Amino acid sequence: MTNRTSVRRPSLIAGLLCLTPLSAVADDDRLGTINITAVREAPSVAPAMPQTVITREEIERSQARSLEDLLTGRAGLNVTNLGGPGKQSNVSIWGQSASRTAVFVDGMRIGSVSAGQSYLEHIPLAQVERIEIVRGPRSGQWGADAGGGVIQIFTREGAEDGVHLSGGIGAGSRGHREADAHVGGRQGAFDYSLGVAHQETDGFDAQSDPTTDPDDDGYERDSVQLQAGYRFGDGGHVRAHAIASSAEVEYDGDSDNSEIEQRTIGLSASTGRIGFWQLRARAGRHIDDQDSYKGELFFSRFDTQRDTLFVANDFFVDESTTVTLGADQTDDKVSADLPYTTEKYEEDSRRNQALFAQVNTAIGERLDVQGALRRDFNEQFGTANTGSLDLAYALTDAWTLTAGHGTAFTAPSFNLLYYPFGFGNPDLEPERTRTTRAGVDWQHGPYALELSAFRSKVRGFITPGENPENIERAEIDGAEIAGSLSLDDWQTGMALTYLSTEDEQSGDRLPRQPRWSGRLDVDRAIGAFTVGGTLRGQSDSEGGPWAEDNQGFVTADLRGAYRINADWRIEARVENLFDRDYQVVRGYNQAPRGVFVSLRYGR
């Protein structure tokens, strides 16, 4: 999505104080599933990295109504939202901007080519199977824009034999209505999944500025998701997937409503293991189109497209060593129609090609090592070399020491380069990031604890707002702690993140990066009942050169569910229990207290 609200309305960014926390993650999820993202699907175990896996079970237990709601306060993450459901939302990792967070859906890179960021508000949680988050630079595996980390979203697939149905309907405060249905299953080597979802709300006034329209700003979205796959041989497969959403968004600004289309389609295949080798390939397209209006008057159109081609060869050197060699290509295109100006983008397309290598190995019984190197050939900015080295040393069965160092580069987006009215600067150069980390992990039965400290130096940091420019350097120091407990009928999780950021040119903190943020989730099953709650919050943050500073906040949610039988359950949730008046970004309201109920069937 390419909404320029954050630039058009200088009074943006708001703040937050807090206390905080993460989510309960089972042991096998924390150290197993995450390896898909950490090693870009290479069939080998990666060293322990700062990571979070959110399973389908946790998504349902949380009763979250949006992806940004689910991610807010997680370890190392900072989520911003400009005024409620359907409004511009993005995520940054470890104090780096959202443009340095690479977001993928089923292996396909998503996001607005023009804005250079991935917006989360139009991805329906009803169609998400799990989410994997790796924090720290991953450009060696995933390419440009992965300086802060990677978020990989996997849509639902048919994982069990037979035919399985699920779905639900719900309603709540501010005219909230939703419905979804899913059918999936597996027949022999063939599996399939099909889901549809609808969500709408009358919303609330998105902006607190009294000069804007004092009306409710609603949101409506329809979406469809499908997957089909066939498995053969020793791990071989062919799989097609697609997810599409169509949304109508109301907001306050120079334009006040938008029609948005997002589509991601892909095809992946693997030969499976043939002796000591296997071949993997993936191709796909992500489309992000937005038409904006002032009332019924056409205001702007941004159509963006990203085509991706990826191929990798895995060589199984021995039982503990896998070497991966591969290449990928990304083609970005943007088309803009701005009737209020004769200025046009000087460039509207660019291609990036890359070669990469990765090795995963174990040295002895205690040390795991992963190394990655990548060389990008960007037709607009030339070549860039990135890489990473990650280590994990098992002190005991429970304690593991971890360390890593990685580099990344981020090319400026088309908007940063060419947006009219002085918002763009065609002389911008790519940002280059170096990050060093160290940590310790502890696991004992149902208990898990992770502690990480990190330092990032960004050379050529691009300043936000009008007339963006490269400054010599920005520095980010931080630490995070995350823990979980799964014991009998209890599920608990917590996360706490500390950030110290500095624009070394001005001495100011980086915009929208709170010093403290976090989350606490507690759930308990009592027979057929389940009750739980979430605390989320953050401290104040810098507003930026053209916005007021953001205040801190803490909010609380309560939830409960009653299982009628094996298939049916009733859910209820109270958001913002104490009806706090707060803003994540200064000038943009967040939802007051709301009550939501739903009836669910199946999984």
Coordinates of C-alpha atoms in Angstrom, one line a residue:
M1 CA 0.0 0.0 0.0
T2 CA 1.3 3.4 -0.8
N3 CA -0.7 5.8 1.3
R4 CA 1.3 8.9 1.9
T5 CA -0.7 9.9 5.0
S6 CA 2.4 9.8 7.2
V7 CA 4.1 12.3 4.9
R8 CA 1.1 14.5 4.1
R9 CA 0.1 15.0 7.7
P10 CA 3.2 16.3 9.4
S11 CA 1.7 15.7 12.8
L12 CA 2.3 12.0 12.9
I13 CA 4.0 9.8 15.3
A14 CA 2.9 9.1 18.8
G15 CA 4.2 7.5 21.7
L16 CA 4.0 5.2 24.5
L17 CA 5.2 3.9 27.8
C18 CA 4.9 0.7 29.4
L19 CA 5.6 -2.6 30.7
T20 CA 5.7 -5.7 28.5
P21 CA 6.2 -9.1 26.9
L22 CA 5.8 -11.9 24.4
S23 CA 3.9 -15.0 23.8
A24 CA 4.1 -18.6 24.9
V25 CA 5.9 -20.8 22.4
A26 CA 6.4 -24.5 22.7
D27 CA 9.9 -25.9 22.7
D28 CA 9.6 -27.6 19.3
D29 CA 8.3 -24.4 17.7
R30 CA 11.0 -22.2 19.1
L31 CA 13.9 -24.3 17.9
G32 CA 12.4 -26.2 15.0
T33 CA 9.9 -24.4 12.8
I34 CA 11.9 -21.2 12.9
N35 CA 14.7 -22.7 11.0
I36 CA 12.7 -22.3 7.8
T37 CA 13.1 -18.6 7.9
A38 CA 16.6 -18.5 9.5
V39 CA 18.2 -20.6 6.7
R40 CA 15.8 -19.7 3.8
E41 CA 14.3 -23.2 3.7
A42 CA 17.6 -25.1 3.5
P43 CA 17.0 -28.5 5.1
S44 CA 19.3 -28.1 8.0
V45 CA 19.3 -26.8 11.5
A46 CA 20.4 -23.2 12.1
P47 CA 22.3 -21.9 15.2
A48 CA 20.0 -20.4 17.8
M49 CA 19.0 -16.9 16.7
P50 CA 16.7 -14.3 18.3
Q51 CA 13.4 -15.6 17.1
T52 CA 9.7 -15.8 17.7
V53 CA 7.2 -18.3 16.2
I54 CA 3.5 -17.7 16.5
T55 CA 1.5 -20.8 15.7
R56 CA -2.1 -21.1 14.6
E57 CA -3.0 -22.3 18.1
E58 CA -1.7 -19.1 19.6
I59 CA -3.4 -16.9 17.0
E60 CA -6.7 -18.5 17.9
R61 CA -6.1 -18.3 21.7
S62 CA -5.2 -14.6 21.5
Q63 CA -8.5 -13.8 19.6
A64 CA -6.5 -11.0 17.9
R65 CA -8.4 -9.2 15.1
S66 CA -5.4 -8.0 13.1
L67 CA -1.8 -8.9 12.4
E68 CA -0.6 -5.6 13.9
D69 CA -2.6 -6.4 17.1
L70 CA -0.9 -9.9 17.3
L71 CA 2.6 -8.5 16.8
T72 CA 2.5 -5.4 19.0
G73 CA 4.9 -5.6 21.9
R74 CA 6.7 -8.8 20.8
A75 CA 10.4 -9.0 21.5
G76 CA 12.4 -6.6 19.4
L77 CA 9.4 -5.4 17.4
N78 CA 7.8 -1.9 17.1
V79 CA 4.5 -1.7 15.4
T80 CA 2.9 1.6 14.3
N81 CA -0.6 2.3 13.2
L82 CA -2.2 5.5 11.9
G83 CA -5.7 5.4 13.4
G84 CA -7.2 2.0 13.8
P85 CA -8.4 -1.0 11.6
G86 CA -7.2 -0.8 8.0
K87 CA -5.1 2.2 8.5
Q88 CA -1.4 2.2 7.6
S89 CA 0.5 -0.2 9.8
N90 CA 4.1 -1.4 9.6
V91 CA 6.7 -3.0 11.8
S92 CA 10.3 -2.3 12.5
I93 CA 12.8 -4.7 14.2
W94 CA 15.6 -3.8 16.6
G95 CA 15.2 -0.1 16.3
Q96 CA 15.6 0.0 12.5
S97 CA 13.0 1.5 10.2
A98 CA 10.2 -0.5 8.7
S99 CA 12.1 -0.3 5.3
R100 CA 14.7 -2.5 6.8
T101 CA 12.2 -5.3 7.8
A102 CA 11.7 -7.9 5.0
V103 CA 8.2 -9.4 5.1
F104 CA 7.4 -12.5 3.1
V105 CA 4.1 -14.4 2.5
D106 CA 4.8 -18.1 1.7
G107 CA 8.3 -17.2 0.6
M108 CA 7.2 -14.2 -1.6
R109 CA 8.5 -10.8 -0.7
I110 CA 5.5 -8.4 -0.2
G111 CA 5.2 -4.7 0.3
S112 CA 4.8 -1.4 -1.6
V113 CA 7.5 -0.9 -4.2
S114 CA 6.9 2.9 -4.1
A115 CA 6.9 3.3 -0.3
G116 CA 9.6 0.6 0.3
Q117 CA 7.7 -0.8 3.3
S118 CA 5.4 -3.8 4.0
Y119 CA 2.0 -2.8 5.4
L120 CA 0.3 -5.4 7.5
E121 CA -3.3 -4.1 7.8
H122 CA -4.8 -6.0 4.9
I123 CA -3.5 -9.5 5.7
P124 CA -6.4 -11.5 7.3
L125 CA -5.4 -13.6 10.4
A126 CA -8.1 -16.1 9.6
Q127 CA -5.9 -17.3 6.7
V128 CA -2.6 -17.4 8.5
E129 CA -1.1 -20.7 9.7
R130 CA 1.9 -19.4 11.5
I131 CA 4.4 -16.5 11.6
E132 CA 8.2 -16.8 12.0
I133 CA 10.3 -13.8 13.0
V134 CA 14.1 -13.7 13.0
R135 CA 15.7 -10.6 14.5
G136 CA 19.0 -9.3 13.3
P137 CA 20.5 -8.9 9.8
R138 CA 19.6 -11.6 7.3
S139 CA 20.5 -9.9 4.1
G140 CA 23.0 -12.8 3.4
Q141 CA 20.0 -15.1 3.0
W142 CA 17.1 -12.9 2.1
G143 CA 18.7 -10.0 0.3
A144 CA 18.3 -6.2 0.6
D145 CA 16.0 -4.6 3.2
A146 CA 16.6 -7.4 5.8
G147 CA 18.9 -5.3 8.0
G148 CA 16.5 -5.4 11.0
G149 CA 15.2 -8.9 10.4
V150 CA 12.7 -11.1 8.6
I151 CA 9.0 -11.8 9.1
Q152 CA 7.7 -14.8 7.3
I153 CA 4.0 -15.3 7.1
F154 CA 2.7 -18.8 6.2
T155 CA -0.9 -19.2 5.0
R156 CA -3.0 -22.2 5.8
E157 CA -2.6 -25.5 4.1
G158 CA -4.2 -28.9 4.2
A159 CA -2.0 -30.7 6.8
E160 CA -4.3 -33.6 7.8
D161 CA -5.9 -36.5 6.0
G162 CA -9.5 -36.2 4.9
V163 CA -11.6 -33.0 4.5
H164 CA -11.6 -30.5 7.4
L165 CA -14.0 -27.5 7.7
S166 CA -13.6 -24.5 10.0
G167 CA -14.9 -20.9 10.2
G168 CA -16.8 -18.5 12.3
I169 CA -18.9 -15.3 12.6
G170 CA -18.4 -12.4 14.9
A171 CA -19.6 -8.9 15.9
G172 CA -18.7 -6.2 18.3
S173 CA -18.3 -2.5 19.1
R174 CA -18.3 0.2 16.5
G175 CA -20.3 -1.9 14.1
H176 CA -17.6 -4.6 13.8
R177 CA -18.7 -7.6 11.7
E178 CA -16.6 -10.5 10.5
A179 CA -17.0 -13.9 8.9
D180 CA -14.6 -16.5 7.6
A181 CA -14.7 -20.1 6.3
H182 CA -11.9 -22.6 5.5
V183 CA -11.8 -26.0 3.9
G184 CA -8.6 -28.0 3.6
G185 CA -7.2 -31.5 3.7
R186 CA -5.0 -34.1 2.3
Q187 CA -5.7 -37.1 0.0
G188 CA -2.6 -39.2 -0.3
A189 CA 0.3 -37.1 -1.7
F190 CA -2.1 -34.2 -2.6
D191 CA -3.1 -31.5 -0.2
Y192 CA -5.3 -28.4 -0.6
S193 CA -6.6 -25.3 1.3
L194 CA -9.2 -22.7 0.4
G195 CA -10.3 -19.9 2.7
V196 CA -12.4 -16.7 2.4
A197 CA -12.9 -13.9 4.9
H198 CA -14.8 -10.7 5.4
Q199 CA -14.3 -8.0 7.9
E200 CA -15.8 -4.5 8.3
T201 CA -16.1 -1.9 11.0
D202 CA -17.6 1.6 11.3
G203 CA -14.4 2.6 13.0
F204 CA -13.8 5.8 15.0
D205 CA -12.2 9.2 14.2
A206 CA -8.7 8.4 13.0
Q207 CA -7.1 11.8 13.8
S208 CA -7.4 14.0 16.9
D209 CA -6.6 17.2 14.9
P210 CA -9.8 19.3 15.2
T211 CA -9.3 20.7 11.8
T212 CA -9.8 17.3 10.2
D213 CA -13.2 15.7 9.5
P214 CA -14.6 14.7 12.9
D215 CA -16.2 11.6 11.6
D216 CA -15.9 7.8 12.0
D217 CA -13.4 6.3 9.6
G218 CA -14.5 2.8 8.6
Y219 CA -12.9 -0.1 7.0
E220 CA -14.1 -3.1 4.9
R221 CA -12.0 -6.0 3.5
D222 CA -12.7 -9.2 1.6
S223 CA -10.0 -11.8 1.1
V224 CA -9.4 -15.2 -0.4
Q225 CA -6.5 -17.7 0.1
L226 CA -5.7 -21.0 -1.6
Q227 CA -2.9 -23.5 -1.7
A228 CA -2.5 -26.8 -3.5
G229 CA 0.5 -29.1 -3.3
Y230 CA 1.8 -32.5 -4.3
R231 CA 4.5 -34.3 -2.5
F232 CA 6.8 -37.0 -4.0
G233 CA 10.1 -38.7 -3.5
D234 CA 12.4 -37.9 -0.6
G235 CA 11.1 -34.4 0.3
G236 CA 10.2 -33.4 -3.3
H237 CA 7.1 -31.3 -3.9
V238 CA 5.3 -28.9 -6.2
R239 CA 3.1 -26.2 -4.6
A240 CA 1.0 -23.3 -5.8
H241 CA -0.3 -20.6 -3.5
A242 CA -2.2 -17.3 -3.7
I243 CA -3.7 -14.8 -1.3
A244 CA -5.7 -11.7 -2.3
S245 CA -7.5 -8.9 -0.5
S246 CA -9.7 -6.0 -1.6
A247 CA -10.3 -3.2 0.9
E248 CA -12.0 0.1 1.3
V249 CA -10.4 2.4 3.8
E250 CA -11.6 5.7 5.2
Y251 CA -9.2 8.1 7.0
D252 CA -8.4 11.8 7.5
G253 CA -5.9 13.7 5.3
D254 CA -5.5 15.4 2.0
S255 CA -7.4 12.4 0.6
D256 CA -9.9 10.7 2.8
N257 CA -10.6 7.3 1.4
S258 CA -8.8 4.6 -0.7
E259 CA -9.6 1.4 -2.6
I260 CA -6.8 -1.1 -2.2
E261 CA -6.0 -4.3 -4.0
Q262 CA -3.2 -6.7 -2.8
R263 CA -2.4 -10.0 -4.4
T264 CA 0.4 -12.5 -3.9
I265 CA 0.8 -15.6 -6.0
G266 CA 3.6 -18.1 -6.2
L267 CA 4.8 -21.5 -7.3
S268 CA 7.5 -23.5 -5.6
A269 CA 9.1 -26.9 -6.3
S270 CA 11.8 -29.1 -5.0
T271 CA 13.4 -32.3 -6.4
G272 CA 13.8 -33.7 -3.0
R273 CA 17.1 -35.3 -2.0
I274 CA 18.9 -37.1 -4.8
G275 CA 22.0 -38.6 -3.3
F276 CA 23.9 -35.7 -1.8
W277 CA 22.0 -33.0 -3.7
Q278 CA 18.6 -31.3 -4.1
L279 CA 17.3 -28.4 -6.2
R280 CA 14.7 -25.9 -5.0
A281 CA 13.0 -23.2 -7.0
R282 CA 10.3 -20.5 -6.4
A283 CA 8.7 -17.9 -8.6
G284 CA 6.0 -15.4 -7.8
R285 CA 4.5 -11.9 -8.0
H286 CA 3.2 -9.4 -5.5
I287 CA 0.9 -6.6 -6.6
D288 CA -0.1 -3.6 -4.4
D289 CA -2.5 -1.1 -6.0
Q290 CA -4.1 1.9 -4.4
D291 CA -6.6 4.5 -5.7
S292 CA -7.2 7.4 -3.3
Y293 CA -10.0 10.0 -3.3
K294 CA -11.1 13.1 -1.7
G295 CA -14.8 12.3 -1.2
E296 CA -15.6 11.1 -4.7
L297 CA -12.9 13.2 -6.4
F298 CA -9.9 11.1 -7.7
F299 CA -6.8 12.1 -5.9
S300 CA -3.9 9.6 -6.8
R301 CA -3.1 6.2 -8.0
F302 CA -0.1 4.0 -7.1
D303 CA 0.2 0.6 -8.8
T304 CA 3.3 -1.4 -7.8
Q305 CA 4.5 -4.9 -8.8
R306 CA 7.3 -7.1 -7.6
D307 CA 8.3 -10.3 -9.6
T308 CA 10.6 -12.7 -7.8
L309 CA 12.6 -15.8 -9.1
F310 CA 14.7 -17.9 -6.8
V311 CA 16.7 -21.1 -7.3
A312 CA 19.0 -22.9 -4.8
N313 CA 21.1 -26.1 -4.8
D314 CA 21.6 -27.9 -1.5
F315 CA 24.7 -30.1 -1.1
F316 CA 24.7 -32.5 1.8
V317 CA 28.4 -32.8 2.5
D318 CA 27.9 -35.1 5.5
E319 CA 25.4 -35.6 8.3
S320 CA 26.3 -32.3 10.0
T321 CA 27.1 -30.0 7.0
T322 CA 24.9 -28.6 4.3
V323 CA 26.1 -26.1 1.7
T324 CA 23.6 -24.1 -0.3
L325 CA 24.5 -22.2 -3.5
G326 CA 21.8 -20.1 -5.3
A327 CA 20.7 -17.1 -7.2
D328 CA 17.6 -14.8 -7.2
Q329 CA 16.2 -12.0 -9.2
T330 CA 13.7 -9.3 -8.3
D331 CA 12.0 -6.9 -10.7
D332 CA 10.2 -3.9 -9.2
K333 CA 7.8 -1.6 -11.1
V334 CA 5.8 1.4 -10.1
S335 CA 3.1 3.3 -11.9
A336 CA 1.9 6.6 -10.4
D337 CA -1.0 8.9 -11.5
L338 CA -0.8 12.2 -9.6
P339 CA -3.3 14.6 -11.4
Y340 CA -2.4 17.6 -9.1
T341 CA 1.2 17.8 -10.5
T342 CA 3.1 17.4 -13.7
E343 CA 6.1 15.9 -11.9
K344 CA 6.7 12.2 -12.7
Y345 CA 9.0 9.6 -11.3
E346 CA 12.4 9.8 -13.0
E347 CA 12.7 6.0 -12.8
D348 CA 9.8 3.6 -12.5
S349 CA 11.5 0.2 -12.5
R350 CA 14.6 -1.6 -11.4
R351 CA 16.1 -5.1 -11.3
N352 CA 18.2 -6.7 -8.6
Q353 CA 20.1 -9.9 -9.3
A354 CA 22.1 -11.8 -6.7
L355 CA 24.3 -14.8 -6.0
F356 CA 24.4 -16.3 -2.5
A357 CA 26.1 -19.1 -0.6
Q358 CA 25.3 -20.5 2.8
V359 CA 26.9 -23.2 5.0
N360 CA 25.4 -24.9 8.1
T361 CA 27.7 -27.1 10.0
A362 CA 28.4 -28.6 13.5
I363 CA 31.8 -28.6 15.0
G364 CA 32.0 -31.3 17.6
E365 CA 28.9 -32.0 19.6
R366 CA 28.4 -28.5 21.0
L367 CA 29.1 -25.8 18.4
D368 CA 26.7 -25.0 15.5
V369 CA 27.8 -22.5 12.9
Q370 CA 26.0 -20.8 10.0
G371 CA 27.7 -18.6 7.5
A372 CA 26.1 -16.7 4.6
L373 CA 27.5 -14.5 1.8
R374 CA 25.7 -12.7 -0.9
R375 CA 26.5 -10.4 -3.8
D376 CA 23.7 -8.2 -5.2
F377 CA 23.8 -6.5 -8.6
N378 CA 21.3 -3.6 -8.4
E379 CA 20.9 -1.9 -11.8
Q380 CA 20.3 1.5 -10.1
F381 CA 22.9 1.4 -7.3
G382 CA 25.6 -1.1 -8.5
T383 CA 26.9 -4.0 -6.4
A384 CA 26.7 -4.7 -2.7
N385 CA 28.3 -7.5 -0.7
T386 CA 26.5 -8.7 2.5
G387 CA 26.9 -11.6 4.8
S388 CA 26.5 -13.0 8.3
L389 CA 28.1 -15.4 10.7
D390 CA 26.0 -17.0 13.6
L391 CA 27.3 -19.3 16.4
A392 CA 25.6 -21.4 19.0
Y393 CA 27.5 -23.1 21.7
A394 CA 25.7 -25.6 24.1
L395 CA 27.1 -25.2 27.5
T396 CA 24.7 -27.8 28.9
D397 CA 21.5 -29.4 27.8
A398 CA 19.7 -26.3 29.1
W399 CA 22.0 -23.4 28.5
T400 CA 23.2 -22.2 25.0
L401 CA 25.5 -19.2 24.3
T402 CA 24.8 -17.4 21.0
A403 CA 26.6 -14.7 19.0
G404 CA 26.4 -13.3 15.5
H405 CA 27.5 -10.5 13.2
G406 CA 25.9 -9.5 9.9
T407 CA 25.8 -6.8 7.3
A408 CA 22.9 -5.4 5.2
F409 CA 22.1 -2.8 2.6
T410 CA 18.8 -1.0 1.9
A411 CA 18.2 0.8 -1.4
P412 CA 16.0 3.9 -1.1
S413 CA 12.4 3.5 -2.2
F414 CA 11.0 5.1 -5.3
N415 CA 9.1 7.5 -3.1
L416 CA 12.2 8.5 -1.2
L417 CA 13.9 9.1 -4.5
Y418 CA 11.3 10.7 -6.7
Y419 CA 8.1 11.7 -4.8
P420 CA 7.0 15.2 -5.9
F421 CA 6.9 18.4 -3.9
G422 CA 10.3 18.0 -2.3
F423 CA 9.5 14.8 -0.5
G424 CA 12.0 12.9 -2.8
N425 CA 15.7 13.2 -3.3
P426 CA 17.1 11.5 -6.4
D427 CA 20.7 11.8 -5.0
L428 CA 20.1 9.4 -2.1
E429 CA 22.5 6.5 -1.7
P430 CA 21.7 3.1 -0.1
E431 CA 21.9 2.6 3.6
R432 CA 24.5 0.1 4.9
T433 CA 24.1 -1.6 8.3
R434 CA 26.4 -3.7 10.5
T435 CA 25.0 -5.5 13.5
T436 CA 26.7 -7.5 16.2
R437 CA 24.8 -9.5 18.8
A438 CA 25.3 -11.9 21.8
G439 CA 22.9 -13.8 23.9
V440 CA 22.0 -16.7 26.0
D441 CA 19.1 -19.2 25.8
W442 CA 17.8 -21.4 28.6
Q443 CA 15.3 -24.2 28.2
H444 CA 14.1 -26.6 30.9
G445 CA 11.0 -28.7 30.3
P446 CA 8.1 -26.2 29.9
Y447 CA 10.3 -23.2 30.7
A448 CA 12.1 -21.1 28.1
L449 CA 14.1 -17.9 28.4
E450 CA 16.1 -15.9 25.8
L451 CA 18.3 -12.8 26.4
S452 CA 20.0 -10.9 23.6
A453 CA 22.0 -7.7 23.4
F454 CA 22.9 -6.0 20.1
R455 CA 24.5 -3.0 18.5
S456 CA 23.8 -1.7 15.0
K457 CA 25.6 1.0 13.0
V458 CA 23.8 2.4 10.0
R459 CA 26.0 4.3 7.5
G460 CA 24.2 6.6 5.1
F461 CA 21.0 6.6 7.3
I462 CA 18.2 8.3 5.4
T463 CA 16.4 11.0 7.4
P464 CA 12.6 10.9 7.3
G465 CA 10.2 13.7 6.2
E466 CA 10.7 16.4 3.6
N467 CA 13.9 16.5 1.6
P468 CA 15.3 13.2 2.9
E469 CA 19.1 13.0 2.9
N470 CA 21.8 10.5 3.9
I471 CA 23.6 11.3 7.2
E472 CA 26.9 9.8 8.0
R473 CA 25.8 7.4 10.7
A474 CA 23.1 6.3 13.1
E475 CA 23.7 4.0 16.0
I476 CA 21.3 1.6 17.8
D477 CA 22.1 -0.3 21.0
G478 CA 19.5 -2.6 22.6
A479 CA 18.6 -5.6 24.6
E480 CA 15.6 -7.9 24.8
I481 CA 14.4 -10.7 27.0
A482 CA 11.6 -13.1 26.2
G483 CA 10.2 -16.0 28.1
S484 CA 7.4 -18.6 28.0
L485 CA 5.9 -21.2 30.2
S486 CA 3.5 -24.0 29.1
L487 CA 2.5 -25.9 32.2
D488 CA -0.6 -28.0 32.7
D489 CA -3.5 -25.6 31.9
W490 CA -1.4 -22.4 31.9
Q491 CA 0.1 -20.7 28.9
T492 CA 2.2 -17.6 29.6
G493 CA 4.6 -15.5 27.6
M494 CA 6.5 -12.2 28.1
A495 CA 8.8 -9.9 26.2
L496 CA 10.7 -6.7 27.1
T497 CA 12.8 -4.6 24.7
Y498 CA 15.2 -1.8 25.5
L499 CA 16.5 0.5 22.7
S500 CA 19.0 3.4 22.7
T501 CA 19.0 5.1 19.3
E502 CA 20.9 8.1 18.1
D503 CA 21.1 10.1 14.9
E504 CA 24.8 11.0 15.2
Q505 CA 24.4 14.1 13.1
S506 CA 21.7 15.8 15.3
G507 CA 22.2 13.8 18.5
D508 CA 18.5 13.0 18.6
R509 CA 16.9 9.7 19.0
L510 CA 15.6 8.0 15.9
P511 CA 11.9 8.6 15.2
R512 CA 9.2 6.3 16.5
Q513 CA 11.6 4.0 18.4
P514 CA 10.5 3.8 22.1
R515 CA 13.2 3.2 24.7
W516 CA 11.0 0.5 26.4
S517 CA 8.3 -1.7 24.9
G518 CA 6.8 -5.1 25.8
R519 CA 4.0 -7.5 26.3
L520 CA 2.6 -10.0 28.7
D521 CA 0.2 -12.8 27.8
V522 CA -1.5 -15.1 30.4
D523 CA -4.1 -17.8 29.5
R524 CA -5.6 -20.6 31.6
A525 CA -7.9 -23.5 30.7
I526 CA -10.5 -24.4 33.3
G527 CA -12.4 -27.4 32.0
A528 CA -14.4 -26.2 29.0
F529 CA -13.6 -22.6 29.7
T530 CA -10.4 -20.6 28.8
V531 CA -9.7 -17.2 30.2
G532 CA -6.7 -14.9 29.5
G533 CA -5.4 -11.4 29.1
T534 CA -2.7 -9.3 27.5
L535 CA -0.8 -6.2 28.7
R536 CA 1.0 -4.1 26.1
G537 CA 2.8 -0.8 26.3
Q538 CA 5.8 1.3 25.5
S539 CA 7.5 4.4 26.7
D540 CA 7.7 7.8 24.9
S541 CA 9.5 8.1 21.6
E542 CA 10.9 10.8 19.3
G543 CA 8.4 12.3 16.9
G544 CA 10.9 13.3 14.3
P545 CA 11.9 16.7 12.7
W546 CA 8.4 17.6 11.8
A547 CA 6.2 16.0 14.4
E548 CA 5.6 16.2 18.1
D549 CA 7.1 13.5 20.4
N550 CA 5.0 10.5 21.2
Q551 CA 3.7 9.7 24.7
G552 CA 3.9 6.3 26.4
F553 CA 0.9 4.1 27.2
V554 CA -0.1 0.7 28.7
T555 CA -3.3 -1.1 27.7
A556 CA -5.0 -4.3 28.8
D557 CA -7.2 -6.8 27.0
L558 CA -9.3 -9.6 28.5
R559 CA -10.6 -12.7 26.7
G560 CA -12.5 -15.8 27.4
A561 CA -13.9 -18.8 25.5
Y562 CA -16.3 -21.6 26.2
R563 CA -16.0 -24.9 24.2
I564 CA -19.5 -26.2 23.6
N565 CA -18.3 -29.5 22.2
A566 CA -15.4 -30.8 20.2
D567 CA -16.3 -28.6 17.2
W568 CA -18.0 -25.5 18.5
R569 CA -16.9 -22.7 20.8
I570 CA -18.0 -19.2 21.8
E571 CA -15.4 -16.5 22.3
A572 CA -15.5 -13.0 23.9
R573 CA -12.9 -10.3 24.1
V574 CA -12.7 -6.9 25.8
E575 CA -10.1 -4.6 24.2
N576 CA -8.6 -1.6 26.0
L577 CA -10.3 -2.7 29.2
F578 CA -9.7 0.6 31.1
D579 CA -10.7 2.7 28.1
R580 CA -7.3 4.4 27.8
D581 CA -7.1 7.4 25.5
Y582 CA -3.8 6.9 23.7
Q583 CA -2.0 7.2 20.4
V584 CA 0.8 5.0 19.0
V585 CA 1.6 7.9 16.6
R586 CA 1.0 11.4 17.7
G587 CA -2.2 12.8 16.2
Y588 CA -3.7 9.4 15.3
N589 CA -6.2 7.9 17.7
Q590 CA -6.4 4.3 18.9
A591 CA -9.5 2.4 19.6
P592 CA -11.4 3.1 22.9
R593 CA -12.8 0.2 24.9
G594 CA -14.6 -2.4 22.7
V595 CA -16.4 -5.7 23.2
F596 CA -16.3 -8.5 20.6
V597 CA -18.0 -11.9 20.5
S598 CA -17.8 -14.7 18.0
L599 CA -19.0 -18.3 17.3
R600 CA -16.3 -20.6 15.9
Y601 CA -16.4 -24.0 14.4
G602 CA -13.5 -26.4 13.9
R603 CA -9.9 -25.3 13.9

